[in-house]
XYZ file of C-alpha atoms in Angstrom:
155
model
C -16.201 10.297 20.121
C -18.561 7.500 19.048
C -17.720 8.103 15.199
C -14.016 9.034 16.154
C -12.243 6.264 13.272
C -9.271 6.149 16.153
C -9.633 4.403 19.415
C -10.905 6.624 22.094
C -11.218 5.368 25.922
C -11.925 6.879 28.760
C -10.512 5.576 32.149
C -11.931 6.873 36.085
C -10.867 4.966 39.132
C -8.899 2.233 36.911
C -11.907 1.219 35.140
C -12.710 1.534 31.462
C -15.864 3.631 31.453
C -16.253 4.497 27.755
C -14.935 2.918 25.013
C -15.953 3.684 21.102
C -16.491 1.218 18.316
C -12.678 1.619 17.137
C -11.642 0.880 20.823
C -13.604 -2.295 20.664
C -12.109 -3.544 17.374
C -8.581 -2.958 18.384
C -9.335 -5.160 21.441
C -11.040 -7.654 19.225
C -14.235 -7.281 21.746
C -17.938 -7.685 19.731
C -19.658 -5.628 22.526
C -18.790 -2.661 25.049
C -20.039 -4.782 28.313
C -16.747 -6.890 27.378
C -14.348 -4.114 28.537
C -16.776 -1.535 30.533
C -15.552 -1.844 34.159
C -12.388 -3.357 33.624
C -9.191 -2.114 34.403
C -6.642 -0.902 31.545
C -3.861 -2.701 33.308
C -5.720 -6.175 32.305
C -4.578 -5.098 28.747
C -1.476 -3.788 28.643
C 1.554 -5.990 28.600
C 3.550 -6.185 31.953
C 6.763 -4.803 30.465
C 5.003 -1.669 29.836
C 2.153 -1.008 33.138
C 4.833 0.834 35.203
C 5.094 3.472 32.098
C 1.130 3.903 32.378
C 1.075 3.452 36.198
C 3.644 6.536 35.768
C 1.289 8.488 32.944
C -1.855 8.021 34.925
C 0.052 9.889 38.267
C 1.286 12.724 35.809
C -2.417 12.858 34.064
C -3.811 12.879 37.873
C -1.957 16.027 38.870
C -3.238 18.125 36.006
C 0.052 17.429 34.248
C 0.877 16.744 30.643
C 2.249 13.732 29.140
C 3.734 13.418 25.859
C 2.433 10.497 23.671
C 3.667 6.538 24.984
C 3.678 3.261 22.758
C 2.377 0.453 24.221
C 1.780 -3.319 23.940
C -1.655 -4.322 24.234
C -3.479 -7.862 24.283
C -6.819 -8.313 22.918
C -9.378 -10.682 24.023
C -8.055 -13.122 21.610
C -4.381 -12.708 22.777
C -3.079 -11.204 19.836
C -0.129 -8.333 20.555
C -0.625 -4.950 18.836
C 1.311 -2.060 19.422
C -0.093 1.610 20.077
C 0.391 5.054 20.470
C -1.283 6.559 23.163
C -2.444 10.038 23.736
C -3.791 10.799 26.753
C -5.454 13.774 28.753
C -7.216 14.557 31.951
C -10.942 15.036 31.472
C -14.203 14.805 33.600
C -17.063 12.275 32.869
C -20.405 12.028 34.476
C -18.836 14.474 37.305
C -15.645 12.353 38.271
C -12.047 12.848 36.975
C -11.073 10.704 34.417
C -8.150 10.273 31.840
C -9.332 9.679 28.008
C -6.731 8.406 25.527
C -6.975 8.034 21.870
C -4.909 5.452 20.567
C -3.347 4.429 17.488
C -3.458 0.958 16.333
C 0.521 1.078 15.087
C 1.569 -2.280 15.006
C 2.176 -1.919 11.153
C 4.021 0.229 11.087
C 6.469 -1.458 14.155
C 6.308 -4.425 11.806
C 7.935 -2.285 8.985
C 10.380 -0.713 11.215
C 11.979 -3.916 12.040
C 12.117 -5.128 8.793
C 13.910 -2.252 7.723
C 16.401 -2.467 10.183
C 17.214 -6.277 9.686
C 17.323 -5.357 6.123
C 19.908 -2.513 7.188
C 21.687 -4.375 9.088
C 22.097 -7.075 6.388
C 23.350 -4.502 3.712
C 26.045 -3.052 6.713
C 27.330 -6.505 7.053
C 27.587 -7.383 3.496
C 29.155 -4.251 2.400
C 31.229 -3.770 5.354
C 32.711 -7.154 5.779
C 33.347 -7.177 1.313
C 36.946 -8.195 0.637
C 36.395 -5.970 -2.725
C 36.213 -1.788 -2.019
C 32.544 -0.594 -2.018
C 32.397 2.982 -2.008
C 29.581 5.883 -2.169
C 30.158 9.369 -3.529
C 28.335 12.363 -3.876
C 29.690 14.819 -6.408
C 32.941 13.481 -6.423
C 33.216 13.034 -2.679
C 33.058 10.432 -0.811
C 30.371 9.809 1.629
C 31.086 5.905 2.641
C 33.790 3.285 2.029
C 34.424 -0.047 3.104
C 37.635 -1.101 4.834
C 39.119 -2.686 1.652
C 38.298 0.346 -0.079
C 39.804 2.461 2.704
C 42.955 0.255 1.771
C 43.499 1.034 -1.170
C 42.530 4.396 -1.450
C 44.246 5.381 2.148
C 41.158 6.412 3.430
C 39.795 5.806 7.149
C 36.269 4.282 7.154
């Protein structure tokens, strides 16, 4: 786990009690004795601790959870956004939940760019007093209202 290039924690009694090198770089933290004892929750942004406090009570029962995306704060206060998945494990004797995450706050970043960008090119298209029109083969697979107009077409 120590070489693992993902972050890898591992969580008994709502303390961190392992953390790899990745782990510590995503929190911005320069040594483990930053984060060992600590609880998760201290990271996590409030919107999003009742989804883990949830997770954690599903792990505890032996149960599995599907992967969660989070909001995390570093030490520096910086927002990233991960992907968390998570299992029930033992360390040193005691039960314990270990998650890899996955730093994904690029990719978030993209995501909402290409939506504003979508919804830029729906409003320009949609709200063109000339027709704009897609086909495919001959068909068509979009048209604008003034192109539904004049070809007597819904939209």
């Amino acid at each position: 786990m120590d070489h693992n290039p993902e972050p890898v924690l591992i969580v008994a009694d709502n303390e961190i009690v392992y953390i790899n090198k990745a782990g510590l770089e995503l929190i911005d933290a320069s040594s483990k004795d930053e984060l060992l004892g600590k609880s998760p929750f201290s990271f996590i942004i409030s919107d999003h601790q009742e989804q883990m406090k949830q997770r954690i009570a599903t792990l505890s029962k032996g149960e599995l959870v599907k992967p969660a995306e989070y909001q995390v704060r570093t030490l520096n206060g910086e927002k990233k956004s991960v992907r968390s998945h998570s299992v029930s494990v033992k360390y040193k004797g005691k039960d314990a939940i270990q998650s890899v995450l996955i730093d994904i706050t690029d990719l978030k970043e993209r995501e909402k760019k290409l939506e504003r960008s979508e919804q830029k090119w729906q409003h320009l298209v949609e709200e063109n007093p000339q027709q704009v029109y897609v086909t495919i083969d001959g068909e068509f697979v979009f048209i604008n209202e003034a192109g539904a107009e004049i070809y007597g077409a819904d939209s």
